[in-house]
XYZ file of N, CA, C and O in Angstrom:
716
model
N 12.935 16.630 -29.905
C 13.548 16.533 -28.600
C 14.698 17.527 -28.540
O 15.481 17.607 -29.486
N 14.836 18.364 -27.342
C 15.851 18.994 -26.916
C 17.086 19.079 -26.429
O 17.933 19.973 -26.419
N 17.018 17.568 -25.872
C 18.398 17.291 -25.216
C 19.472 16.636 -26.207
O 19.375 15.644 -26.929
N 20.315 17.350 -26.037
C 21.899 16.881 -26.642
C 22.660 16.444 -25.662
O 22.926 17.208 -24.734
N 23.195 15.021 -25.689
C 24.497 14.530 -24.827
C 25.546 15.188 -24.787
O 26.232 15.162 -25.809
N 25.976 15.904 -23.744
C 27.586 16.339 -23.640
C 28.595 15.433 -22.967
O 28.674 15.280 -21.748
N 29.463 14.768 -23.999
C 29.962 13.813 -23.170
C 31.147 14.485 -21.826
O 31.634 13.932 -20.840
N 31.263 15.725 -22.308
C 32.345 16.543 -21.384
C 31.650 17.066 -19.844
O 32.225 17.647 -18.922
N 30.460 16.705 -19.929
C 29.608 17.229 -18.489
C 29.462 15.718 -17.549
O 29.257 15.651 -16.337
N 29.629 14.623 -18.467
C 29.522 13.136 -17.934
C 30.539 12.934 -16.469
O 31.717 13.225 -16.677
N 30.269 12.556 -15.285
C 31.173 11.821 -14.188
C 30.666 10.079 -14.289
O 29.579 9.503 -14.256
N 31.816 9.737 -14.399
C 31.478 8.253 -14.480
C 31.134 8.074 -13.000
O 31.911 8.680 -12.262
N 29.787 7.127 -12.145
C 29.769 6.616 -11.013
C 30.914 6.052 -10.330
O 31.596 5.380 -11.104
N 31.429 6.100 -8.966
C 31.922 5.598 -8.257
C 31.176 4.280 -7.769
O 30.020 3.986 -8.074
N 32.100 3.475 -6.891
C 31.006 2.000 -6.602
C 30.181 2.909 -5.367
O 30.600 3.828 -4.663
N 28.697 2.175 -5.430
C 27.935 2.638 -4.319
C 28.277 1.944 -3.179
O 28.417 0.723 -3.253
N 28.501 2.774 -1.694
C 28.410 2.110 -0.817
C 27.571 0.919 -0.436
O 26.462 0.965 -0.968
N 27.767 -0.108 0.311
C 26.847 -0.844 0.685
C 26.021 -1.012 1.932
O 26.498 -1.118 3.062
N 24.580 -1.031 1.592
C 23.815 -0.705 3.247
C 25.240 -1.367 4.058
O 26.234 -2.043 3.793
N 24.853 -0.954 4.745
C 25.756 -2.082 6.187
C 24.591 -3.103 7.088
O 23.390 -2.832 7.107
N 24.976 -3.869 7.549
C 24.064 -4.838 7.716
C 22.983 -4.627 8.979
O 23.318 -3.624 9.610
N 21.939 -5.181 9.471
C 21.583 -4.278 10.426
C 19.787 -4.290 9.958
O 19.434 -4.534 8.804
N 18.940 -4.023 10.935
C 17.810 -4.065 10.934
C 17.221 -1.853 10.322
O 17.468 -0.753 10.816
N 16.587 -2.232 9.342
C 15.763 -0.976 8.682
C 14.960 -1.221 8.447
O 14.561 -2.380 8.336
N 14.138 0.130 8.197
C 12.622 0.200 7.906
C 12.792 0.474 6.231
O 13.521 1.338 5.745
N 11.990 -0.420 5.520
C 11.943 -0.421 4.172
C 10.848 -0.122 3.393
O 9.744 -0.288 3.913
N 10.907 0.280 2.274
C 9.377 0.721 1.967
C 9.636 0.098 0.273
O 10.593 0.090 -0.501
N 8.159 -0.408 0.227
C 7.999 -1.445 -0.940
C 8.122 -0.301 -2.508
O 7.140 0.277 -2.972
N 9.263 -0.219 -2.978
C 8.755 0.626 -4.534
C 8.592 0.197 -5.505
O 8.219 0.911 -6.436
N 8.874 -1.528 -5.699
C 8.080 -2.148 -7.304
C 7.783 -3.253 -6.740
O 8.264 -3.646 -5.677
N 7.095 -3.739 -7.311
C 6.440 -5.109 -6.855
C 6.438 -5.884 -8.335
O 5.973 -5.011 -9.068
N 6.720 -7.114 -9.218
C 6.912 -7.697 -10.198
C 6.763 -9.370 -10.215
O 7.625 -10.177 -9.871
N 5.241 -9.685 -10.781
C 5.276 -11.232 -10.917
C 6.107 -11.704 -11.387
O 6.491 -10.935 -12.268
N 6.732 -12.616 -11.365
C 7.749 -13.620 -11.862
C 7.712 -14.955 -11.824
O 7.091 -15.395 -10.856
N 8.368 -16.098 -12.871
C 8.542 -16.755 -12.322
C 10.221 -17.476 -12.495
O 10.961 -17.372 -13.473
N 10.492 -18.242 -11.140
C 11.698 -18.201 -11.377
C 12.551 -19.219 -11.792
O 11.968 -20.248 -12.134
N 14.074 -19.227 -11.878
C 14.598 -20.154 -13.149
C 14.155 -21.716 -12.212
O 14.262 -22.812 -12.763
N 13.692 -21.581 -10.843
C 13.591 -22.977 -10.363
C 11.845 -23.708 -11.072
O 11.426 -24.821 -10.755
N 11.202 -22.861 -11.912
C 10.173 -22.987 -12.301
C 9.067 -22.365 -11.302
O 7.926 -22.055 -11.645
N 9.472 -22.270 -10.328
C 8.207 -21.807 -9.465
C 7.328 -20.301 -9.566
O 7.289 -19.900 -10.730
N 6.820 -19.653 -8.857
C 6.336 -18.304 -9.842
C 6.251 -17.618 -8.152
O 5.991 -18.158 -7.076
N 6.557 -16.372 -8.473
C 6.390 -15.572 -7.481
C 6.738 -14.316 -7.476
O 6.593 -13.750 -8.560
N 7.248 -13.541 -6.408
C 7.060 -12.112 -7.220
C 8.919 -11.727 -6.522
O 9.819 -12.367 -5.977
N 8.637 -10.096 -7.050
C 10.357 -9.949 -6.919
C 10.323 -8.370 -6.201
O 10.271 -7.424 -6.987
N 10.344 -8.161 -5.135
C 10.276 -6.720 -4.463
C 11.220 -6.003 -4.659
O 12.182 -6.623 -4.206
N 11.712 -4.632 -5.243
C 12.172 -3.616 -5.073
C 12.080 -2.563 -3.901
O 11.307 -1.608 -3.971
N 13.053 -2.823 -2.633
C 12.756 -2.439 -1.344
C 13.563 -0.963 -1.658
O 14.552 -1.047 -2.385
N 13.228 0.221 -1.202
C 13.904 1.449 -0.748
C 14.041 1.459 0.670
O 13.009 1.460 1.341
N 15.437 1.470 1.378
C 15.909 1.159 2.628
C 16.032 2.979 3.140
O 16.408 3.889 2.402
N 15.572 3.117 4.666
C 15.581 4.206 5.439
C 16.670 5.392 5.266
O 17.438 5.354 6.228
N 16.914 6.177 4.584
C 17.745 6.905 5.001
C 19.324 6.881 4.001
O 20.293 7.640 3.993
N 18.907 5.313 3.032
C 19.632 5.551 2.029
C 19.173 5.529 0.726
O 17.965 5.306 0.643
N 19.924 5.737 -0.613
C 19.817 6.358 -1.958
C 20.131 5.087 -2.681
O 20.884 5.160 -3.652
N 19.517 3.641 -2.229
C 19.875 3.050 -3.316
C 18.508 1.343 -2.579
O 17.909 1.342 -1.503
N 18.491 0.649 -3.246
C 17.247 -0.409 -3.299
C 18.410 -1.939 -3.037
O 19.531 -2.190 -3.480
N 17.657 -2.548 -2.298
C 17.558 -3.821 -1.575
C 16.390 -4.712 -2.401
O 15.542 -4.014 -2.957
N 16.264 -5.970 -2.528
C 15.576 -7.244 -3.407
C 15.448 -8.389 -2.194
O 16.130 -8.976 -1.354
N 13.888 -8.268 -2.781
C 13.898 -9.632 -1.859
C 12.886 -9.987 -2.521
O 12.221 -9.050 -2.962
N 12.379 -11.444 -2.848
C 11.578 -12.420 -3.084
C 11.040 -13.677 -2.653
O 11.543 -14.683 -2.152
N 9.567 -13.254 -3.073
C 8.745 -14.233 -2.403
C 8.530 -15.254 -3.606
O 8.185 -14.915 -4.738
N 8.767 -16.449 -3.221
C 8.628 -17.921 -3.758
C 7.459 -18.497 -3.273
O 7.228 -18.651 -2.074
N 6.417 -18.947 -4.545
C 5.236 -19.751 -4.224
C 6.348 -21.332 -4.304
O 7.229 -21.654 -5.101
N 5.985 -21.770 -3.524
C 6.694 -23.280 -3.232
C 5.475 -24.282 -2.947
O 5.118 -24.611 -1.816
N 4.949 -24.674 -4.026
C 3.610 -25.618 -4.091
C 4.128 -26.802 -3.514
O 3.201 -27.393 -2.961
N 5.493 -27.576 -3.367
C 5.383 -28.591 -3.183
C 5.767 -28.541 -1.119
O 6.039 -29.571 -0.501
N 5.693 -27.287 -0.517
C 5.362 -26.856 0.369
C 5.023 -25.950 0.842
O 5.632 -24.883 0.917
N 3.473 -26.343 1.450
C 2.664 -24.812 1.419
C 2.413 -24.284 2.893
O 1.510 -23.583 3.348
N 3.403 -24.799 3.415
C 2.894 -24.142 4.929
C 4.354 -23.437 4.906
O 4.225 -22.368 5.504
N 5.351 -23.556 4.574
C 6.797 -22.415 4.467
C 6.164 -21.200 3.473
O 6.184 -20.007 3.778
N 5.834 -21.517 2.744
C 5.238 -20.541 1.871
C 4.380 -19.705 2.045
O 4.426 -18.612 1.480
N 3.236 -20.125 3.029
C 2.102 -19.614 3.989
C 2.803 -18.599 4.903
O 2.502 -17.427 5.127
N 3.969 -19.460 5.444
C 4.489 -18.780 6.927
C 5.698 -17.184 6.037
O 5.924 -16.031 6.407
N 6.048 -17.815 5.092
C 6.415 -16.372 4.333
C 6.254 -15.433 3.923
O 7.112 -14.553 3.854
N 4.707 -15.320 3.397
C 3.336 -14.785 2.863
C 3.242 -14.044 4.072
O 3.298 -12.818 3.972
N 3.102 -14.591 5.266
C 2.544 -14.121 6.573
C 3.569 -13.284 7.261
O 3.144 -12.269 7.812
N 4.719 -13.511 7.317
C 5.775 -12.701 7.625
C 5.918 -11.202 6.786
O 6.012 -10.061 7.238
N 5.896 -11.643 5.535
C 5.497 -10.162 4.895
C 4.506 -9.201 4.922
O 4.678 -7.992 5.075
N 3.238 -9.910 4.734
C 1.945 -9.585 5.111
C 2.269 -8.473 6.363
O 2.059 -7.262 6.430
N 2.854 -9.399 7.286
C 2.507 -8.661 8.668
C 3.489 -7.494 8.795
O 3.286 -6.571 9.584
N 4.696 -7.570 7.890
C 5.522 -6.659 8.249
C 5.142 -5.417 7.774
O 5.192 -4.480 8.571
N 4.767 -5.212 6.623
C 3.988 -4.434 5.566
C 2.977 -3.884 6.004
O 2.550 -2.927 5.358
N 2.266 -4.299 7.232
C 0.543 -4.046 7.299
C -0.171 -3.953 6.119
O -0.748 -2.964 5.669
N -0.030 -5.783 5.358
C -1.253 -5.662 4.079
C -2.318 -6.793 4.634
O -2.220 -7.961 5.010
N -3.130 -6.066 4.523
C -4.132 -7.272 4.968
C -5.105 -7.576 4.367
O -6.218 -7.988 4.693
N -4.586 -7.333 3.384
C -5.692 -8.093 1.492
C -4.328 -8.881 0.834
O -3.279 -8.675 0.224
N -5.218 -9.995 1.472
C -4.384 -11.497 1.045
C -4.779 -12.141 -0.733
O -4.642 -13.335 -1.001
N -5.071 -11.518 -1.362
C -5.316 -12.018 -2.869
C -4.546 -11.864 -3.379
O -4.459 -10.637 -3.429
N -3.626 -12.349 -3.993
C -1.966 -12.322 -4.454
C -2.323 -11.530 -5.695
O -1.375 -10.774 -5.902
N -3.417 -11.332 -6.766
C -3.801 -10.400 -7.808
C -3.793 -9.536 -7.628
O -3.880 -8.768 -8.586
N -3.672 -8.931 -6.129
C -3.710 -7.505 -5.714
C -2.245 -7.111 -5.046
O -2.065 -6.583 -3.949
N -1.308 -7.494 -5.960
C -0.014 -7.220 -5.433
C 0.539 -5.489 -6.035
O 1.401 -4.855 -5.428
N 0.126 -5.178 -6.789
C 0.522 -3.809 -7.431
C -0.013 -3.036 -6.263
O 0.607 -2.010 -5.983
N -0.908 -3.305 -5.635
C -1.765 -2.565 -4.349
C -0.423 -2.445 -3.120
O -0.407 -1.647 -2.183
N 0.750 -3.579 -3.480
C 1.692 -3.609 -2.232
C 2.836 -2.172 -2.144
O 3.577 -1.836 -1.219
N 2.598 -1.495 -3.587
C 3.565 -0.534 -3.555
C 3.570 0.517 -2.692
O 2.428 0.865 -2.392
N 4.496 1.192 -2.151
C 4.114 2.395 -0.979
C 4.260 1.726 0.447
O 4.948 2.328 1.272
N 3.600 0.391 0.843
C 3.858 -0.132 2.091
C 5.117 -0.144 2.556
O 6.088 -0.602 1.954
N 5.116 0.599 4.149
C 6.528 0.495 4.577
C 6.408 -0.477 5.675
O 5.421 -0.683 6.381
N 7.844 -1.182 5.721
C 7.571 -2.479 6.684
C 9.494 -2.628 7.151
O 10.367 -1.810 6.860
N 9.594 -3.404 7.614
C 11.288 -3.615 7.982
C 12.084 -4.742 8.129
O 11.733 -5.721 8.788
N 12.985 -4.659 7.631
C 13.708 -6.266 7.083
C 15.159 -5.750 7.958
O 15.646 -4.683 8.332
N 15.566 -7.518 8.030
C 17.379 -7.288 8.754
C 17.984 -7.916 7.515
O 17.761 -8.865 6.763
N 19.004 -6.765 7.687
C 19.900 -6.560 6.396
C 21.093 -7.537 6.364
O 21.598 -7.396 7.478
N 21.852 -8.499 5.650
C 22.735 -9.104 6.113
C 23.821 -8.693 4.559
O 23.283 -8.202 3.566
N 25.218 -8.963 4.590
C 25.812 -8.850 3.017
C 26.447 -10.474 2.914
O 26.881 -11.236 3.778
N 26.252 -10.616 1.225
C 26.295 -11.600 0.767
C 27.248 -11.490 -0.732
O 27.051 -10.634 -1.594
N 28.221 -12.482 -0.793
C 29.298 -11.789 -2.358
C 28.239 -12.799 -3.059
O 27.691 -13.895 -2.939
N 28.350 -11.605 -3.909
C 28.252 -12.130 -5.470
C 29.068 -11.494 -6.687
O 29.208 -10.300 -6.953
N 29.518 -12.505 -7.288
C 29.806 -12.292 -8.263
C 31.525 -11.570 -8.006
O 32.209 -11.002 -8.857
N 31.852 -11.824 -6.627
C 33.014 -11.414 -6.160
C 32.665 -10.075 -5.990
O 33.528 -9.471 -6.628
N 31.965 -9.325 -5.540
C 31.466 -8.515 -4.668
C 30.478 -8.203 -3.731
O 29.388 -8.657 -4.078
N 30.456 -7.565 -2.618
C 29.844 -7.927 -1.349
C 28.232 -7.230 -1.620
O 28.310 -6.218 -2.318
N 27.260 -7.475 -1.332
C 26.028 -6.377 -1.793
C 25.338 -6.458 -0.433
O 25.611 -7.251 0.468
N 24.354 -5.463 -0.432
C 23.138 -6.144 0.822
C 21.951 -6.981 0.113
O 21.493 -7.104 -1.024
N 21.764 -7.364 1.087
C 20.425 -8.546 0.817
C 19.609 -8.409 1.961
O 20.120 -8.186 3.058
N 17.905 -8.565 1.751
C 17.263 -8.959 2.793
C 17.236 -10.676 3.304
O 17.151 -11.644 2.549
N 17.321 -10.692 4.612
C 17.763 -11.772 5.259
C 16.285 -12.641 6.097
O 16.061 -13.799 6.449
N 15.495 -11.278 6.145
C 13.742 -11.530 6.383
C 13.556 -10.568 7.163
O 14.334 -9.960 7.898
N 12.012 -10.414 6.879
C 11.010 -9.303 7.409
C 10.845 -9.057 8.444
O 10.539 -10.056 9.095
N 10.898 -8.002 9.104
C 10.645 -7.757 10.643
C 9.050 -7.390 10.855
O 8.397 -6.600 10.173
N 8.576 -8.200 12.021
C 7.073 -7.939 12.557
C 6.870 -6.476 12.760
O 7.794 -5.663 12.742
N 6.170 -6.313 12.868
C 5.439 -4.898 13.390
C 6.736 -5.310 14.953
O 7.966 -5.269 14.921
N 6.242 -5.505 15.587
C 6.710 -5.559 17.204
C 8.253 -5.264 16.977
O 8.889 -4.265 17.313
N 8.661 -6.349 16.349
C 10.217 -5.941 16.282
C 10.466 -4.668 15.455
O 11.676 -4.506 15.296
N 9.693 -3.680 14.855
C 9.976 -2.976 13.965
C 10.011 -1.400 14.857
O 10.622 -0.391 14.505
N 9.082 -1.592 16.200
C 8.678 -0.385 17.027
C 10.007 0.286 17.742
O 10.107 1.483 18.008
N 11.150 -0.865 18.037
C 12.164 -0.518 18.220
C 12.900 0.907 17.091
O 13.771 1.636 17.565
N 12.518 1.060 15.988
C 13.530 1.329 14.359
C 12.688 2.856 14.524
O 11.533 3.185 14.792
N 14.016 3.589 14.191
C 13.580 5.042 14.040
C 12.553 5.353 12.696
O 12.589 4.562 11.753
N 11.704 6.454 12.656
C 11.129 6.811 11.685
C 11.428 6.909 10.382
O 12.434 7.583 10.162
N 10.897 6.470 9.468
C 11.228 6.420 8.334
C 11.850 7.672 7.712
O 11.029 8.554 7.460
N 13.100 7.934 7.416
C 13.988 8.772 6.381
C 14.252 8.384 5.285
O 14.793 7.310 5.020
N 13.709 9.666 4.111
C 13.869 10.141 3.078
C 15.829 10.782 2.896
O 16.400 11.846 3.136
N 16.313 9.260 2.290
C 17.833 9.949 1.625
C 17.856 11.391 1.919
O 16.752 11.934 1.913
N 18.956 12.181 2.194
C 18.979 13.369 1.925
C 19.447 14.084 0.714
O 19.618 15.295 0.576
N 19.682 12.822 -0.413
C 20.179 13.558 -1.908
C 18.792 13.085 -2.861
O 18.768 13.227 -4.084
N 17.662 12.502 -2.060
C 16.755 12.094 -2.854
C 15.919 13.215 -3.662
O 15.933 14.442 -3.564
N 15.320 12.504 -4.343
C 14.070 13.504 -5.086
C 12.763 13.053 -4.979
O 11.809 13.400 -5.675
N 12.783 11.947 -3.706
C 11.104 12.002 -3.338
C 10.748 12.692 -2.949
O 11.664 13.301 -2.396
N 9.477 13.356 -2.734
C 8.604 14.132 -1.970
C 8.653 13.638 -0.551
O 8.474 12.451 -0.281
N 8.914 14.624 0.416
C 8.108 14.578 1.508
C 7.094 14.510 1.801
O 6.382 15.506 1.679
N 6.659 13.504 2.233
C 5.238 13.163 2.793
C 4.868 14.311 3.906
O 5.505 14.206 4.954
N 4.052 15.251 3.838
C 3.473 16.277 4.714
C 1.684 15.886 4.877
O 0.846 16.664 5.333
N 1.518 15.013 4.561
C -0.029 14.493 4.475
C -0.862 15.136 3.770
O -1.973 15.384 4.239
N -0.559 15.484 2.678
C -1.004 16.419 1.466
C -0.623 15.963 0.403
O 0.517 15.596 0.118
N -1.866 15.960 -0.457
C -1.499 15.062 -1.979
C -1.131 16.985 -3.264
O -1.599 18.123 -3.233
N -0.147 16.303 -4.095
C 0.148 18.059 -4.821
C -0.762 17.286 -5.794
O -0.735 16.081 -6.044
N -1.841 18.551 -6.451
C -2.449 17.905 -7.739
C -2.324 18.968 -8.416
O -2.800 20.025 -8.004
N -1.469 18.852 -9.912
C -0.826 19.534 -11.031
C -1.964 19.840 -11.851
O -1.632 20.053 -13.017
N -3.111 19.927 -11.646
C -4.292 20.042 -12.823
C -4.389 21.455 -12.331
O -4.378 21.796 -11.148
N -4.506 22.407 -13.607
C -5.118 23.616 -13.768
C -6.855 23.711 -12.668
O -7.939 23.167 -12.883
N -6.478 24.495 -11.703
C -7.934 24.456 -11.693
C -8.988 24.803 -12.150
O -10.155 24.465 -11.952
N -8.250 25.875 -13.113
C -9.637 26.000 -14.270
C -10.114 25.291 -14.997
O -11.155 25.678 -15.526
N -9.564 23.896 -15.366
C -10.354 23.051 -15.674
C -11.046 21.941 -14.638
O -11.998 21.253 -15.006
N -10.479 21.841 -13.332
C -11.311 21.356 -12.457
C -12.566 22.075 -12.218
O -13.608 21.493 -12.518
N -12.633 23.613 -11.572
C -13.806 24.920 -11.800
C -13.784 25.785 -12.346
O -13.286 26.866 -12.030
N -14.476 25.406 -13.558
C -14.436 25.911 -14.908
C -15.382 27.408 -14.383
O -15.595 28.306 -15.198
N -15.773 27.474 -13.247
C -16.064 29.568 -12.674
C -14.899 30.022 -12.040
O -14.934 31.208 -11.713
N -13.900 29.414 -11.784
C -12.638 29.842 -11.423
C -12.251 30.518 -12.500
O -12.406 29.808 -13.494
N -11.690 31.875 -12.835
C -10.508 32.391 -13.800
C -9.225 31.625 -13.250
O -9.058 31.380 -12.055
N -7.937 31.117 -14.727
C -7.081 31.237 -14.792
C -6.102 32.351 -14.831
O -5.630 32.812 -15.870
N -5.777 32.828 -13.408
C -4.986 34.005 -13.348
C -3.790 33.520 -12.462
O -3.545 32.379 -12.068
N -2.964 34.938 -12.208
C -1.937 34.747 -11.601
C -2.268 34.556 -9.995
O -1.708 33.759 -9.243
N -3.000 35.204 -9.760
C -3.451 35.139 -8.564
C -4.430 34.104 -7.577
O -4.757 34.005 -6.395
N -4.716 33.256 -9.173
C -4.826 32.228 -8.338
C -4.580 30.916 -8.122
O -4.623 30.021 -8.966
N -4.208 30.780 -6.463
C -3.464 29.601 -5.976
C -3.874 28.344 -5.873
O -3.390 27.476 -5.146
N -4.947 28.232 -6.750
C -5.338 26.677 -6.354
C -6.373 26.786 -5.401
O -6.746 25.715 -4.923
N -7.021 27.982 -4.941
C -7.766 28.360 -3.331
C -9.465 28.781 -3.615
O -9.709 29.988 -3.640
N -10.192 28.171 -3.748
C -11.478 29.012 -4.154
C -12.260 29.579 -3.024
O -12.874 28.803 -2.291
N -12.311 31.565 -2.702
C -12.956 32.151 -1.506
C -14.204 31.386 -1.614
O -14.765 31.197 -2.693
N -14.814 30.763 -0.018
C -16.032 30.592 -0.112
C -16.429 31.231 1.584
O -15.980 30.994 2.706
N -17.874 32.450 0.846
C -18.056 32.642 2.330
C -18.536 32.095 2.943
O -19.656 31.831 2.508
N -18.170 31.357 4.606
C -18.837 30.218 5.419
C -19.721 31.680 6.329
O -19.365 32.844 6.515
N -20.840 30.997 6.685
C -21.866 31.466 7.713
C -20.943 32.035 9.022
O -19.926 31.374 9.232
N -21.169 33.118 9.868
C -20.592 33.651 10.850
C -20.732 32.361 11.995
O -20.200 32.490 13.097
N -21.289 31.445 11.735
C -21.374 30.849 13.365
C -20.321 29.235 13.130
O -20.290 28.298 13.928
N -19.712 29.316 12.079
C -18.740 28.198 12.089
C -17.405 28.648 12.879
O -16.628 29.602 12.867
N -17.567 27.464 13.555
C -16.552 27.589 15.093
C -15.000 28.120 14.705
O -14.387 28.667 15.622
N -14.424 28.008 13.586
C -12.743 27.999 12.996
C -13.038 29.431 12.035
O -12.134 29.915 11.354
């Protein structure tokens, strides 16, 4: 390994601001079965909030000894998310869904944090500007194009690996294709 710690290049963090409270569009980035210290089992969301550089938590509780709050919670997320594969085994499938929660702050621990307060419907969500990417982030912009890092000479192995080429294989189309 290459990297050496310089402790002289180190800035210790400042405290992170806190969302401010308020309805955003959130997008699901971990999803994690659990179960929790009340014994019950359920999962634990890692939300990325619109436009800022830091994650929001919210969790869903299976509550067996009532299953229609639990139903109606399931369903609130479900709908906010647009997931509509209800098999709880297929929760890793929830990552990437963007959906929108109202933000409220809550102390803990003698400091104030955000929390989700619950999921916003589709309907209430049409109001909320388009989803923004932080501007100090390092996600990708979504341009509706997937980047794929594979050599294409080993995808088409009649392709040469050269400089010149971009990933693009000439193919001549027939003169009567319309584009």
């Amino acid at each position: 390994m290459a990297f050496s710690f310089n402790p002289n290049t180190y800035k210790e963090h400042e405290d992170f601001p806190v969302i401010p409270e308020g309805e955003y569009r959130v997008r699901i980035s971990d999803v994690e079965r659990t179960t929790f210290s009340s014994g019950n089992q359920g999962f634990k969301l890692t939300l990325d909030v619109s436009g800022y550089n830091s994650h929001v938590w919210s969790y869903l509780v299976i509550n067996e000894s009532d299953p229609e709050r639990t139903n109606q919670r399931f369903g609130d997320f479900f709908n906010s998310f647009g997931i509509d594969f209800y098999d709880l085994g297929q929760f890793p499938k929830w990552s990437g869904h963007v959906g929108g929660a109202k933000i409220k702050h809550e102390t803990y621990n003698g400091k104030e944090q955000a929390k989700v307060a619950y999921f916003l419907s589709k309907r209430q969500q049409e109001k909320l500007p388009a989803w923004k990417e932080p501007t100090n982030s390092t996600a990708p912009q979504n341009d509706g194009f997937v980047q794929v890092d594979a050599p294409v000479s080993q995808e088409i192995p009649s392709v040469p690996d050269s400089p010149q080429n971009d990933g693009f294989v000439q193919v001549d189309a027939p003169e009567d294709v319309p584009f």
